[in-house]
JSON list of C-alpha atoms and ligand atoms in Angstrom, two decimals:
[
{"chain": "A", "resi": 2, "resn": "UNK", "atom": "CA", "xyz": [-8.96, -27.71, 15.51]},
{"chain": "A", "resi": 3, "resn": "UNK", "atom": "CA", "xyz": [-8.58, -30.30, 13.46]},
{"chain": "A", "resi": 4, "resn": "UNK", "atom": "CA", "xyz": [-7.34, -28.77, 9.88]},
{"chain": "A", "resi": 5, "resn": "UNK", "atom": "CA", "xyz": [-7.81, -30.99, 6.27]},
{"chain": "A", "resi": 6, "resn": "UNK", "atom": "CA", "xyz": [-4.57, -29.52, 5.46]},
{"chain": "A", "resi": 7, "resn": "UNK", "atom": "CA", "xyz": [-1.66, -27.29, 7.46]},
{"chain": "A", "resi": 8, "resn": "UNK", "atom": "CA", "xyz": [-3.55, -24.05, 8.16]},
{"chain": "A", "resi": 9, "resn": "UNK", "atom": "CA", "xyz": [-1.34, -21.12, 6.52]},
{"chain": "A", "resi": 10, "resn": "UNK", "atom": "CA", "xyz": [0.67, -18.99, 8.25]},
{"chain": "A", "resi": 11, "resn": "UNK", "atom": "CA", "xyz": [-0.61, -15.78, 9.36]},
{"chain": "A", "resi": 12, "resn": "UNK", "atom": "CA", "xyz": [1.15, -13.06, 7.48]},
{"chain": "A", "resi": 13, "resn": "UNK", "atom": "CA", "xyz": [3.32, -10.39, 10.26]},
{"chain": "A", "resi": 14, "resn": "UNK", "atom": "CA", "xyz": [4.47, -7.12, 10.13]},
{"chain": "A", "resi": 15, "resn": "UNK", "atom": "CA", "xyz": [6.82, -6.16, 12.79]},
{"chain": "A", "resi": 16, "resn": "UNK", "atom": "CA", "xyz": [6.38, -3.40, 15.39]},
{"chain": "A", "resi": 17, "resn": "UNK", "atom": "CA", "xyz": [8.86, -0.41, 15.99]},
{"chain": "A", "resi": 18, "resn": "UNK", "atom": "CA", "xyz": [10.15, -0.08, 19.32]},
{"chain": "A", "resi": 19, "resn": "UNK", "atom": "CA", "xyz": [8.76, -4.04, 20.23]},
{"chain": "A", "resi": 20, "resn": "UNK", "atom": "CA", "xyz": [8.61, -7.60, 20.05]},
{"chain": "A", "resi": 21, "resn": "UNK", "atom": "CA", "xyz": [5.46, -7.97, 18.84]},
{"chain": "A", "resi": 22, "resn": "UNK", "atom": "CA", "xyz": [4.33, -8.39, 15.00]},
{"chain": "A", "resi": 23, "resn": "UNK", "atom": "CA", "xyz": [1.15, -7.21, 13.60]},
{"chain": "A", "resi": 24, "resn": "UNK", "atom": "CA", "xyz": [-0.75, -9.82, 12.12]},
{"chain": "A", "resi": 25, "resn": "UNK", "atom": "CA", "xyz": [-2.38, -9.13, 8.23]},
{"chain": "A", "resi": 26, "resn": "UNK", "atom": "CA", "xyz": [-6.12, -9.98, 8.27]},
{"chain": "A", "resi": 27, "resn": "UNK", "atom": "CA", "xyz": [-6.09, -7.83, 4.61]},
{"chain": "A", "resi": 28, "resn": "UNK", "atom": "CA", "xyz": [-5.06, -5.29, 2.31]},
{"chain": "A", "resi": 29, "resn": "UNK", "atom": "CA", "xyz": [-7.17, -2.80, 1.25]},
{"chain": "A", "resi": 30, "resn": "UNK", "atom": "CA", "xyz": [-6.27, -0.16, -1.54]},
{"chain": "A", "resi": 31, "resn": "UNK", "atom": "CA", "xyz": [-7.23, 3.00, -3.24]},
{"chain": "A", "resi": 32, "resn": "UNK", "atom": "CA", "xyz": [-6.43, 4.29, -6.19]},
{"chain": "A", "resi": 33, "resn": "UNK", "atom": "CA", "xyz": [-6.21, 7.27, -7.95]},
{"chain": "A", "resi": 34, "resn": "UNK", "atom": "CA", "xyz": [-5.90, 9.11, -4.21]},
{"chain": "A", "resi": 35, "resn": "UNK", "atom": "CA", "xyz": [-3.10, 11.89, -5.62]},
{"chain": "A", "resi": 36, "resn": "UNK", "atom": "CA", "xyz": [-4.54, 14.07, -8.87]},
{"chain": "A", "resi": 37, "resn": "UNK", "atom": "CA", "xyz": [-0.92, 14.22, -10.55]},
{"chain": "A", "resi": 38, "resn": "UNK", "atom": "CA", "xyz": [-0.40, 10.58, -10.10]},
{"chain": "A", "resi": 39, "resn": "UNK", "atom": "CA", "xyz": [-4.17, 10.02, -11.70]},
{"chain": "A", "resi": 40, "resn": "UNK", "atom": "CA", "xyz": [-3.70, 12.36, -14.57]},
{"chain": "A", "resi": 41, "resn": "UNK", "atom": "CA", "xyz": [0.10, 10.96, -15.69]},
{"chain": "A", "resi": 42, "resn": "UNK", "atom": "CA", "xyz": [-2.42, 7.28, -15.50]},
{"chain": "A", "resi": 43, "resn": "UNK", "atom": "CA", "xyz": [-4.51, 9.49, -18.21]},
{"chain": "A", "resi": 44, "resn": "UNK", "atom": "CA", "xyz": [-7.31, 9.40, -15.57]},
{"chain": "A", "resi": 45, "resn": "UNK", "atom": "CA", "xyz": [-8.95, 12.19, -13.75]},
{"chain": "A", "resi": 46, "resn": "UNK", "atom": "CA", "xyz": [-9.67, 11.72, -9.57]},
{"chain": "A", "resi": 47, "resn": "UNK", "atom": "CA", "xyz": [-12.85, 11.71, -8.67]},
{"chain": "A", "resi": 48, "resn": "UNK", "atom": "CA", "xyz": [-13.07, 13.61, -5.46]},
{"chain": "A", "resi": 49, "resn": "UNK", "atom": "CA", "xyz": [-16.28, 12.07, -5.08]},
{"chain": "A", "resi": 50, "resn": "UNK", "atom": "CA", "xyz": [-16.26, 8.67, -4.99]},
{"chain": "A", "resi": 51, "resn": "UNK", "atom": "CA", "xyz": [-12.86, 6.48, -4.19]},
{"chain": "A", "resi": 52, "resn": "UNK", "atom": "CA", "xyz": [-11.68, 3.68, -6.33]},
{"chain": "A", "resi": 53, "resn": "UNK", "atom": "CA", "xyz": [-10.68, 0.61, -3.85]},
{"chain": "A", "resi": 54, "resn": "UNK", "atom": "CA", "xyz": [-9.19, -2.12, -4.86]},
{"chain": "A", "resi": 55, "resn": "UNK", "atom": "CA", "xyz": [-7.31, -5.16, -2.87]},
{"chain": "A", "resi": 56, "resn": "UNK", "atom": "CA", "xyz": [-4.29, -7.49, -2.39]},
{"chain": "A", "resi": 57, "resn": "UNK", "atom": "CA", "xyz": [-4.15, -10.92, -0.38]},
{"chain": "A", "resi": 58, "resn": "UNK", "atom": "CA", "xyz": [-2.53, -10.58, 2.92]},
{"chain": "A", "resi": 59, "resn": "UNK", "atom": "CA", "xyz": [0.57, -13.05, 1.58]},
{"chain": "A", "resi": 60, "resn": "UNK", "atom": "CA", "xyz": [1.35, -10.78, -0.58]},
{"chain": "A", "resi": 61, "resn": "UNK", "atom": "CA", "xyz": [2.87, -8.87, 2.30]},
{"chain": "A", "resi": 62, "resn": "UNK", "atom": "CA", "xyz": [7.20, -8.53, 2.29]},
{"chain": "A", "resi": 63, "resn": "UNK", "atom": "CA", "xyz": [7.58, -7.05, 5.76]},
{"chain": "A", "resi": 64, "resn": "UNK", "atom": "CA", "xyz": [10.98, -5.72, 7.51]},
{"chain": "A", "resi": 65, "resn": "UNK", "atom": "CA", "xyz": [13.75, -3.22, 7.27]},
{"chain": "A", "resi": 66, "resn": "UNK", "atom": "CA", "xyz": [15.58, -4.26, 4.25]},
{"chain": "A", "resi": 67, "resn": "UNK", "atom": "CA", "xyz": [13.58, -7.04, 2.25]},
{"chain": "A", "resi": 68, "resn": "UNK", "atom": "CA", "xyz": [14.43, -9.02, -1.14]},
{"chain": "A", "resi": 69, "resn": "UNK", "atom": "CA", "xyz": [11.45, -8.78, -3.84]},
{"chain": "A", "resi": 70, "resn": "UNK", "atom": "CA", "xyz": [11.66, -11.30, -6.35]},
{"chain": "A", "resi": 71, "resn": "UNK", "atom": "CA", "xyz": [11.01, -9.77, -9.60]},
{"chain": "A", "resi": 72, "resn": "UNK", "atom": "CA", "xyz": [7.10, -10.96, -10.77]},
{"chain": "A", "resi": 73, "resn": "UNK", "atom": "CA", "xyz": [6.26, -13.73, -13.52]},
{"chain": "A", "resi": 74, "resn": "UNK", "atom": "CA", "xyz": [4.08, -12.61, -16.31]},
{"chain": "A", "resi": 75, "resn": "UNK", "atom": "CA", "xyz": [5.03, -9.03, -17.09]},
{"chain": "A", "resi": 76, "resn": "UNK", "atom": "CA", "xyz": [7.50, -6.71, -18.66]},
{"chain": "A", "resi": 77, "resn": "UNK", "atom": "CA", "xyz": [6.27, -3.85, -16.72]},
{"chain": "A", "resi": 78, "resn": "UNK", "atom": "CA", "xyz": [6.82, -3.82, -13.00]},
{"chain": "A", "resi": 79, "resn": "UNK", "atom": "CA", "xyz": [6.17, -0.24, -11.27]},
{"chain": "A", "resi": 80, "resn": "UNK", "atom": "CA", "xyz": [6.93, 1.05, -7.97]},
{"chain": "A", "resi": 81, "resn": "UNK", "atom": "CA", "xyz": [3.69, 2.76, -5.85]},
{"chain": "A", "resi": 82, "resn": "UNK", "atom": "CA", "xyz": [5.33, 4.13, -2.69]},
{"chain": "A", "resi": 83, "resn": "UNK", "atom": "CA", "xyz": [2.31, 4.82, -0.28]},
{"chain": "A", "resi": 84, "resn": "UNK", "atom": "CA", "xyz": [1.77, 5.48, 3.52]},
{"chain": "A", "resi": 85, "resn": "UNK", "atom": "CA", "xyz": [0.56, 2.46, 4.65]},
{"chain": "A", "resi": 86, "resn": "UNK", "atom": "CA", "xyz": [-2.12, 2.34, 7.48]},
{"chain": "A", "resi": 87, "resn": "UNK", "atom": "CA", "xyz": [-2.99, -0.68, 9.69]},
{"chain": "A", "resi": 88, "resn": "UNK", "atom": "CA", "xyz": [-6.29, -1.13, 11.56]},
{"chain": "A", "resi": 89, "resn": "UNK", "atom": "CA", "xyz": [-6.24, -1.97, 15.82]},
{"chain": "A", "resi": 90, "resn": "UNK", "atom": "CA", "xyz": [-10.25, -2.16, 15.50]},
{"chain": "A", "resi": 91, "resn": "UNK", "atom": "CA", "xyz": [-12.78, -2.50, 13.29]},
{"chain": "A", "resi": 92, "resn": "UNK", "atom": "CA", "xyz": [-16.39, -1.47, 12.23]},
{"chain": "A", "resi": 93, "resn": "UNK", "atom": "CA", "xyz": [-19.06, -1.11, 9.37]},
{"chain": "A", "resi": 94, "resn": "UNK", "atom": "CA", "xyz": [-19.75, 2.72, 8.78]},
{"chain": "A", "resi": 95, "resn": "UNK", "atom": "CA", "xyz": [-17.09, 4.27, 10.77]},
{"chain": "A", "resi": 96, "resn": "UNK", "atom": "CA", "xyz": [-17.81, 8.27, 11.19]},
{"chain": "A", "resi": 97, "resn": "UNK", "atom": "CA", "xyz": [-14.73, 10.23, 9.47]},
{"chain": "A", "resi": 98, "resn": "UNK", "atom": "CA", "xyz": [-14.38, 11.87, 12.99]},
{"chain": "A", "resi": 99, "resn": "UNK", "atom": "CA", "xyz": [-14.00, 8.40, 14.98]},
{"chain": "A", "resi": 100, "resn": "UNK", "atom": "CA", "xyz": [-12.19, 6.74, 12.01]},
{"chain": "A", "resi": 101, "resn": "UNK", "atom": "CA", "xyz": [-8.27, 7.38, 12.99]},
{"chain": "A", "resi": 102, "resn": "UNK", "atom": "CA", "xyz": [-9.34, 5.77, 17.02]},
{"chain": "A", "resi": 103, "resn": "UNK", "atom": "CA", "xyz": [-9.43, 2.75, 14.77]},
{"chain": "A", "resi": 104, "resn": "UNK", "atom": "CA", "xyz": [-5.93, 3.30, 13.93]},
{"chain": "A", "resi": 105, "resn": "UNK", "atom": "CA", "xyz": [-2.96, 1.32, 15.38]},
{"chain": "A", "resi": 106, "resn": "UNK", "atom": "CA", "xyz": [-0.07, 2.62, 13.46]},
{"chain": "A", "resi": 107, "resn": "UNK", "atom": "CA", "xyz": [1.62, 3.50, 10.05]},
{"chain": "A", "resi": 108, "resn": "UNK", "atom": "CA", "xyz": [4.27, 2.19, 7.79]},
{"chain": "A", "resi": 109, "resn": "UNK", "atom": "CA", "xyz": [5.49, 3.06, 4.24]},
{"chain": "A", "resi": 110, "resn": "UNK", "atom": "CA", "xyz": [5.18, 0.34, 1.55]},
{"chain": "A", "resi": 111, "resn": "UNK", "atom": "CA", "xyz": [5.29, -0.22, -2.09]},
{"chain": "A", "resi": 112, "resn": "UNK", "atom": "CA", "xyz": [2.11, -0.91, -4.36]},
{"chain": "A", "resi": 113, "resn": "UNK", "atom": "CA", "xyz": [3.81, -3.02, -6.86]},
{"chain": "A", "resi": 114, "resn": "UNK", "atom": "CA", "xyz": [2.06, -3.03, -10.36]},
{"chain": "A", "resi": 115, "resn": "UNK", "atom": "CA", "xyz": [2.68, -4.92, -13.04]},
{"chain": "A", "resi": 116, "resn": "UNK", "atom": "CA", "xyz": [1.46, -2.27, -15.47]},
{"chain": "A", "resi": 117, "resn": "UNK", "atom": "CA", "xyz": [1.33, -4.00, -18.92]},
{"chain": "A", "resi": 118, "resn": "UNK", "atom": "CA", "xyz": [-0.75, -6.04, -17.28]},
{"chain": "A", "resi": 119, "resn": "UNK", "atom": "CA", "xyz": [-3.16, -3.50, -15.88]},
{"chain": "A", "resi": 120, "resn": "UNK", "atom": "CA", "xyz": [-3.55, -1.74, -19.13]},
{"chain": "A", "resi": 121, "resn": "UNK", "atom": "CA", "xyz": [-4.66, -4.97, -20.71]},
{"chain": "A", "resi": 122, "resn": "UNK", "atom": "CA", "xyz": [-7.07, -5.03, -18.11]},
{"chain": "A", "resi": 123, "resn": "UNK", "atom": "CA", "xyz": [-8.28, -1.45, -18.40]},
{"chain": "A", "resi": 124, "resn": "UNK", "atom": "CA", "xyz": [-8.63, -1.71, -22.65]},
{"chain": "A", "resi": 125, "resn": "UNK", "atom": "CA", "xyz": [-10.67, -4.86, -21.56]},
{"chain": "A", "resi": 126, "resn": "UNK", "atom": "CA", "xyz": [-12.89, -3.62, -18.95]},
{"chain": "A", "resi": 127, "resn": "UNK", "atom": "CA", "xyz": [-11.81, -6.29, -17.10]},
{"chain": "A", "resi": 128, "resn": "UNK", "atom": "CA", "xyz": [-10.55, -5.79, -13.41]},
{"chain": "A", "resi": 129, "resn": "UNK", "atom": "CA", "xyz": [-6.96, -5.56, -11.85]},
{"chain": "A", "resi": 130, "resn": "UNK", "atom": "CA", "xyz": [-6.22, -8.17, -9.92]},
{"chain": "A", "resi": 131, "resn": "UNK", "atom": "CA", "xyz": [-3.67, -10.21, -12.10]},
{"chain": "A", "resi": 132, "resn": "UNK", "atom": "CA", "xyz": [-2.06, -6.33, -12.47]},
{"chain": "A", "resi": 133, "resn": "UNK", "atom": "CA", "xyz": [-2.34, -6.00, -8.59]},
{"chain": "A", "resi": 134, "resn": "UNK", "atom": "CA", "xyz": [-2.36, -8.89, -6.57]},
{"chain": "A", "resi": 135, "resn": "UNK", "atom": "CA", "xyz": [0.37, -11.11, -7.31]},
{"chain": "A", "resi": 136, "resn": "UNK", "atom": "CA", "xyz": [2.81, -12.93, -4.73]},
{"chain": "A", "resi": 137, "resn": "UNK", "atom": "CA", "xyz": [4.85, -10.06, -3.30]},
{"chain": "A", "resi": 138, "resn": "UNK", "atom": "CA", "xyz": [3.03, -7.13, -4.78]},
{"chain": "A", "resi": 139, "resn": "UNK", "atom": "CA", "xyz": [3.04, -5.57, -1.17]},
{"chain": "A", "resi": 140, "resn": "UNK", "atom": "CA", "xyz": [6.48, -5.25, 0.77]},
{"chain": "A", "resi": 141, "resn": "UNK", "atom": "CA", "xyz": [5.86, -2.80, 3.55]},
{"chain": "A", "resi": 142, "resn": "UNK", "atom": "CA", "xyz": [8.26, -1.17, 5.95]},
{"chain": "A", "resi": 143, "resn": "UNK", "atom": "CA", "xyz": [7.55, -1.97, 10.28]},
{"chain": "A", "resi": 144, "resn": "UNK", "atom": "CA", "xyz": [5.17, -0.44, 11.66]},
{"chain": "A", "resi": 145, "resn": "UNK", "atom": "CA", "xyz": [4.90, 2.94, 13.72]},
{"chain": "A", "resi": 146, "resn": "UNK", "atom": "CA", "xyz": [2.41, 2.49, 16.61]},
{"chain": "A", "resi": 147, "resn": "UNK", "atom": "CA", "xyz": [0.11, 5.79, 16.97]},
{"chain": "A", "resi": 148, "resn": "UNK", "atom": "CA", "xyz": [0.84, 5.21, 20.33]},
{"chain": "A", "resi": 149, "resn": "UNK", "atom": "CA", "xyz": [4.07, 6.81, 19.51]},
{"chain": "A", "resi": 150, "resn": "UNK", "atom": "CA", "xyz": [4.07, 8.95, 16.57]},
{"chain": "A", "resi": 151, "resn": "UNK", "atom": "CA", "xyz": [0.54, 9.84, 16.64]},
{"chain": "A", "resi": 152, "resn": "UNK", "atom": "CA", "xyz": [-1.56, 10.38, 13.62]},
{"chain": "A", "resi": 153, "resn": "UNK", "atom": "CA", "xyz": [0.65, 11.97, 10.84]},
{"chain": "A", "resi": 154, "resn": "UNK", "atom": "CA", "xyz": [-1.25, 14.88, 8.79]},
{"chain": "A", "resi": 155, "resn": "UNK", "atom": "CA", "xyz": [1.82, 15.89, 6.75]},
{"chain": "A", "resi": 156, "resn": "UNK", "atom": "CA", "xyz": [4.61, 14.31, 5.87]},
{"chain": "A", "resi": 157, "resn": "UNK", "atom": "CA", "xyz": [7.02, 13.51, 3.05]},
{"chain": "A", "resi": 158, "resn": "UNK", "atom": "CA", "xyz": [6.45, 10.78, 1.22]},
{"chain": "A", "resi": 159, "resn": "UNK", "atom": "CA", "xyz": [9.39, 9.67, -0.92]},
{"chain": "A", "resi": 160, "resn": "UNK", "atom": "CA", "xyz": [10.88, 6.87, -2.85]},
{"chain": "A", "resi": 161, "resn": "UNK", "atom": "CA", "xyz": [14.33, 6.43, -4.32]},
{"chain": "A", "resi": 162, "resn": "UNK", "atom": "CA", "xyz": [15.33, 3.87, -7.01]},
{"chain": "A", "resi": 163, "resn": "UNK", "atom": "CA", "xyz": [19.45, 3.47, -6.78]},
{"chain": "A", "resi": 164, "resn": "UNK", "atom": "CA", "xyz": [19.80, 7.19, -5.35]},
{"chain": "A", "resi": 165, "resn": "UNK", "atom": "CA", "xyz": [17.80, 8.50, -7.74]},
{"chain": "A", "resi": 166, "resn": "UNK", "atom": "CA", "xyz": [14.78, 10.30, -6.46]},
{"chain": "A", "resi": 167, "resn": "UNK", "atom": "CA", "xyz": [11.79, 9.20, -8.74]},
{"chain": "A", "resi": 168, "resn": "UNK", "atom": "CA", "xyz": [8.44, 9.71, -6.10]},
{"chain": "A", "resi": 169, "resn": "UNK", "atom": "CA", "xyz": [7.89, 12.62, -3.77]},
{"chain": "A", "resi": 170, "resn": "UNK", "atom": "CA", "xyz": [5.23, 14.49, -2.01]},
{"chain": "A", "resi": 171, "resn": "UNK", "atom": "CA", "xyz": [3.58, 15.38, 0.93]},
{"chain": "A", "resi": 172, "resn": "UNK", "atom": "CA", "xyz": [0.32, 13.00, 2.08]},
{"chain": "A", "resi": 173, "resn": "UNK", "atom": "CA", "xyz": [-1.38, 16.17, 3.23]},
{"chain": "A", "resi": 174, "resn": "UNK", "atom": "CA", "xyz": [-2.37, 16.16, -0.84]},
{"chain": "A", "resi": 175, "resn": "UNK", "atom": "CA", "xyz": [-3.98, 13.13, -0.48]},
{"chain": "A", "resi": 176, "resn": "UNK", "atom": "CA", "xyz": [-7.54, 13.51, -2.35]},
{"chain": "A", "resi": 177, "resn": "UNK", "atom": "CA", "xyz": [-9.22, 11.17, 0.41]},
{"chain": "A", "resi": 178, "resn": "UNK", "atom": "CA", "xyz": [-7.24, 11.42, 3.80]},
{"chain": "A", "resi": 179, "resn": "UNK", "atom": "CA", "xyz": [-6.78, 8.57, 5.72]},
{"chain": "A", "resi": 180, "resn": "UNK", "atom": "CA", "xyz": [-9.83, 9.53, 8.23]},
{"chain": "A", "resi": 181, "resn": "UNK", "atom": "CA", "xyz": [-12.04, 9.41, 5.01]},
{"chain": "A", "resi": 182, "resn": "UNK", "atom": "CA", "xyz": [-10.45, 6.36, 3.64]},
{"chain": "A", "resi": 183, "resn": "UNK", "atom": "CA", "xyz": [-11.76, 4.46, 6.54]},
{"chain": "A", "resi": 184, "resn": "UNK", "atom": "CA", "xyz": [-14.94, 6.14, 6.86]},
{"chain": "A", "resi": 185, "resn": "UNK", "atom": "CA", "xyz": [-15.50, 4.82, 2.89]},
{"chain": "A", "resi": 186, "resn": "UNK", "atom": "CA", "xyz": [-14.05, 1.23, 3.71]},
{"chain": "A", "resi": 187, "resn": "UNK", "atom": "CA", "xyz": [-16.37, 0.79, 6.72]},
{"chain": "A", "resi": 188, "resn": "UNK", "atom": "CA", "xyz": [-19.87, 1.99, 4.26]},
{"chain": "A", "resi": 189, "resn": "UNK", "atom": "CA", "xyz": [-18.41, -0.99, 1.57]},
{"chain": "A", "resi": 190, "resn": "UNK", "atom": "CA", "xyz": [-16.71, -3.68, 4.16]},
{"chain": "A", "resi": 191, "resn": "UNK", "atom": "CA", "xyz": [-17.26, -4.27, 8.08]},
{"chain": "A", "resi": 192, "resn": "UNK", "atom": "CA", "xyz": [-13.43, -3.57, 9.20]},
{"chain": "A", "resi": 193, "resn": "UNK", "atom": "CA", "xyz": [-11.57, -5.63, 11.08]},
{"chain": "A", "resi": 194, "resn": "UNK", "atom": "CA", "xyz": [-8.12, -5.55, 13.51]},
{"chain": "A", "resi": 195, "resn": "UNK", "atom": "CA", "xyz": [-5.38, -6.49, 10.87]},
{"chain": "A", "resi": 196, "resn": "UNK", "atom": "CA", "xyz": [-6.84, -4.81, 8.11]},
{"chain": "A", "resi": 197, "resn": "UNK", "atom": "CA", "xyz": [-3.91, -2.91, 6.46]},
{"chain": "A", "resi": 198, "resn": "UNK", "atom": "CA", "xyz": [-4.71, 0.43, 4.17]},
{"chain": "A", "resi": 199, "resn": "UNK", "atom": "CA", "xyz": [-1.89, 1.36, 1.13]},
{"chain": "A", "resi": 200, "resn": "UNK", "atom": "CA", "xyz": [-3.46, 5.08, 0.79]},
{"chain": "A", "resi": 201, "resn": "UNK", "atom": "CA", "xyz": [-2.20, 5.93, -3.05]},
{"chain": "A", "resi": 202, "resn": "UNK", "atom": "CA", "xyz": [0.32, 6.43, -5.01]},
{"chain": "A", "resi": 203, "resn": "UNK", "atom": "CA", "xyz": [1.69, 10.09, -6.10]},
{"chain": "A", "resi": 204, "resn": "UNK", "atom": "CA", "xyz": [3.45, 10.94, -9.29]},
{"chain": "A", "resi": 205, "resn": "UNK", "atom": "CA", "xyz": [6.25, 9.45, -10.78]},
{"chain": "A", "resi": 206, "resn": "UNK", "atom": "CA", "xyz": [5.68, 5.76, -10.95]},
{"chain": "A", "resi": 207, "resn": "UNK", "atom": "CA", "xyz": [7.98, 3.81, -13.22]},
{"chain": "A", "resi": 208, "resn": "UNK", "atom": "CA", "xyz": [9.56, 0.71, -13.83]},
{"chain": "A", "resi": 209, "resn": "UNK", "atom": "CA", "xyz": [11.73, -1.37, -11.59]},
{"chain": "A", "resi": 210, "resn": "UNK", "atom": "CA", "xyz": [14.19, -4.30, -12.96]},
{"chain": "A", "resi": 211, "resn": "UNK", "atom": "CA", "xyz": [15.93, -7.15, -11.21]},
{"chain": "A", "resi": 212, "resn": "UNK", "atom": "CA", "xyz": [19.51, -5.12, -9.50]},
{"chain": "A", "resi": 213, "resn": "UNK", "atom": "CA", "xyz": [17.49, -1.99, -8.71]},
{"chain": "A", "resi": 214, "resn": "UNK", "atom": "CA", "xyz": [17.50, -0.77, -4.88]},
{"chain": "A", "resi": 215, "resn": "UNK", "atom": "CA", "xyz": [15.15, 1.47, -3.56]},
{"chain": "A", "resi": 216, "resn": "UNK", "atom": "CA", "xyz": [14.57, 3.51, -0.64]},
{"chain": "A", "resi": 217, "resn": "UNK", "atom": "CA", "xyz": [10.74, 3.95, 0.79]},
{"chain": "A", "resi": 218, "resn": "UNK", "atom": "CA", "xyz": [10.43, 7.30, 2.99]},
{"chain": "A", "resi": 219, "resn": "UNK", "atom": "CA", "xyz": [7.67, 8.71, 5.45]},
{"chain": "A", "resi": 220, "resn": "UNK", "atom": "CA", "xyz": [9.46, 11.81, 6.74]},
{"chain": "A", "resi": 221, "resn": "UNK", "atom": "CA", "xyz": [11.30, 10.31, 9.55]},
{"chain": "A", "resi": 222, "resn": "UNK", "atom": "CA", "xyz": [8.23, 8.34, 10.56]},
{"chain": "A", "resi": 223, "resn": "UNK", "atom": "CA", "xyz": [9.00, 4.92, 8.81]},
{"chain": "A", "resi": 224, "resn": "UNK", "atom": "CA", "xyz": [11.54, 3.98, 5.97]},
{"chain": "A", "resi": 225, "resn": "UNK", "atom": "CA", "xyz": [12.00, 0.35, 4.27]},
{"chain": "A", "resi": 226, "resn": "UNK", "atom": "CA", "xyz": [14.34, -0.53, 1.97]},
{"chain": "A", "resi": 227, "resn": "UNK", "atom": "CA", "xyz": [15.33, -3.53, -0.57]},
{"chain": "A", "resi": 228, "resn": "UNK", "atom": "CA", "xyz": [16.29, -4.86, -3.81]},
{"chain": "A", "resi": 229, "resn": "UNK", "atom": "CA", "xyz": [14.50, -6.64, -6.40]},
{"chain": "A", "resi": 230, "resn": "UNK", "atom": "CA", "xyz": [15.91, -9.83, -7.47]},
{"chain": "B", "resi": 18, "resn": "LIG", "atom": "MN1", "xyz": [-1.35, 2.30, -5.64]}
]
């Protein structure tokens, strides 16, 4: 192939127990997937209909223990700690009951948010990306294949900011589970090996400055940890 310019890089996710890396086709959200985390927004979930919304694979920080540089163009950074789900094999309108085949693994990650910016956004009517999809908005712990942990039901998800426990629940509250979260992907996008899935936020989001550490927890399925600087 002859490129007009360097083709990018591929953005990787390493693999548990392996060589390999999974490679980031994209990043799918949802929102507003845990009702405590929705109503402390000032929101109500709809149990209904889920609110997706999406990052660009580079904003992936993958590994064990990553740096996060601390975003331009806010005053408000906030930690999302979510299960993070990533996609073997794809599909436009996946049945609920097939969806988790589609499954390669799991991870925990961070939804980063720079919130001032997102309630501009919502006063305006106007939509989140500049809140959501900035450069490093996404680290992510490595991946868990299914292969080996299977398909998690319940688990808790925590996060701590310098020892001090500030996130925690179990997924198995999750409004949409992840089964349904792919079944509504695959009725809005045709799914593709790659695709990565951060499945909501539960209560307790607040703000992160440059020194803080945190600590990202899936039971003892997946944990990532870092710094923002
Ligand atoms: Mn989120």
């Amino acid at each position: 192939m002859n490129y007009a310019i360097p083709a990018p890089a591929t953005p990787v996710i390493p693999v548990a127990g392996s060589d390999a890396f999974f490679p980031v086709r994209r990043i799918f959200c949802i929102g507003r997937n845990y009702a405590e985390h929705a109503k402390e927004m000032g929101a109500v979930a709809d149990r209904a209909q889920p609110m997706f919304f999406c990052k660009p694979a580079d904003a992936i920080v993958a590994g064990d223990d990553v740096d996060v540089p601390y975003p331009v163009a806010t005053q408000d950074l906030h930690h999302e700690v979510e299960m993070v789900v990533a996609l073997a094999r794809g599909g436009s309108d996946i049945a609920a009951g097939q969806a988790l085949d589609h499954v390669f693994g799991y991870g925990v990650g961070l939804d980063l948010t720079r919130r001032d910016l997102q309630a501009a956004a919502k006063a305006k009517g106007h939509p989140w990306d500049v809140a959501k999809a900035f450069d490093h908005s996404a680290p992510v712990s490595r991946l868990h294949p299914a292969a080996a942990i299977g398909h998690p039901a319940s688990a808790r998800l925590t996060l701590h900011v310098n020892d001090e426990l500030r996130q925690e629940t179990d997924i198995a509250t999750m409004i949409f589970p992840v089964a349904a979260i792919v079944h509504e992907l695959s009725r809005l996008w045709t799914l593709a090996p790659g695709d990565l899935i951060y499945t909501g936020t539960p209560a307790g989001v607040a703000a992160l400055r440059p020194g803080d550490r945190f600590v990202a927890r899936l039971g003892d399925l997946a944990a990532l940890q870092g710094r923002i600087c």
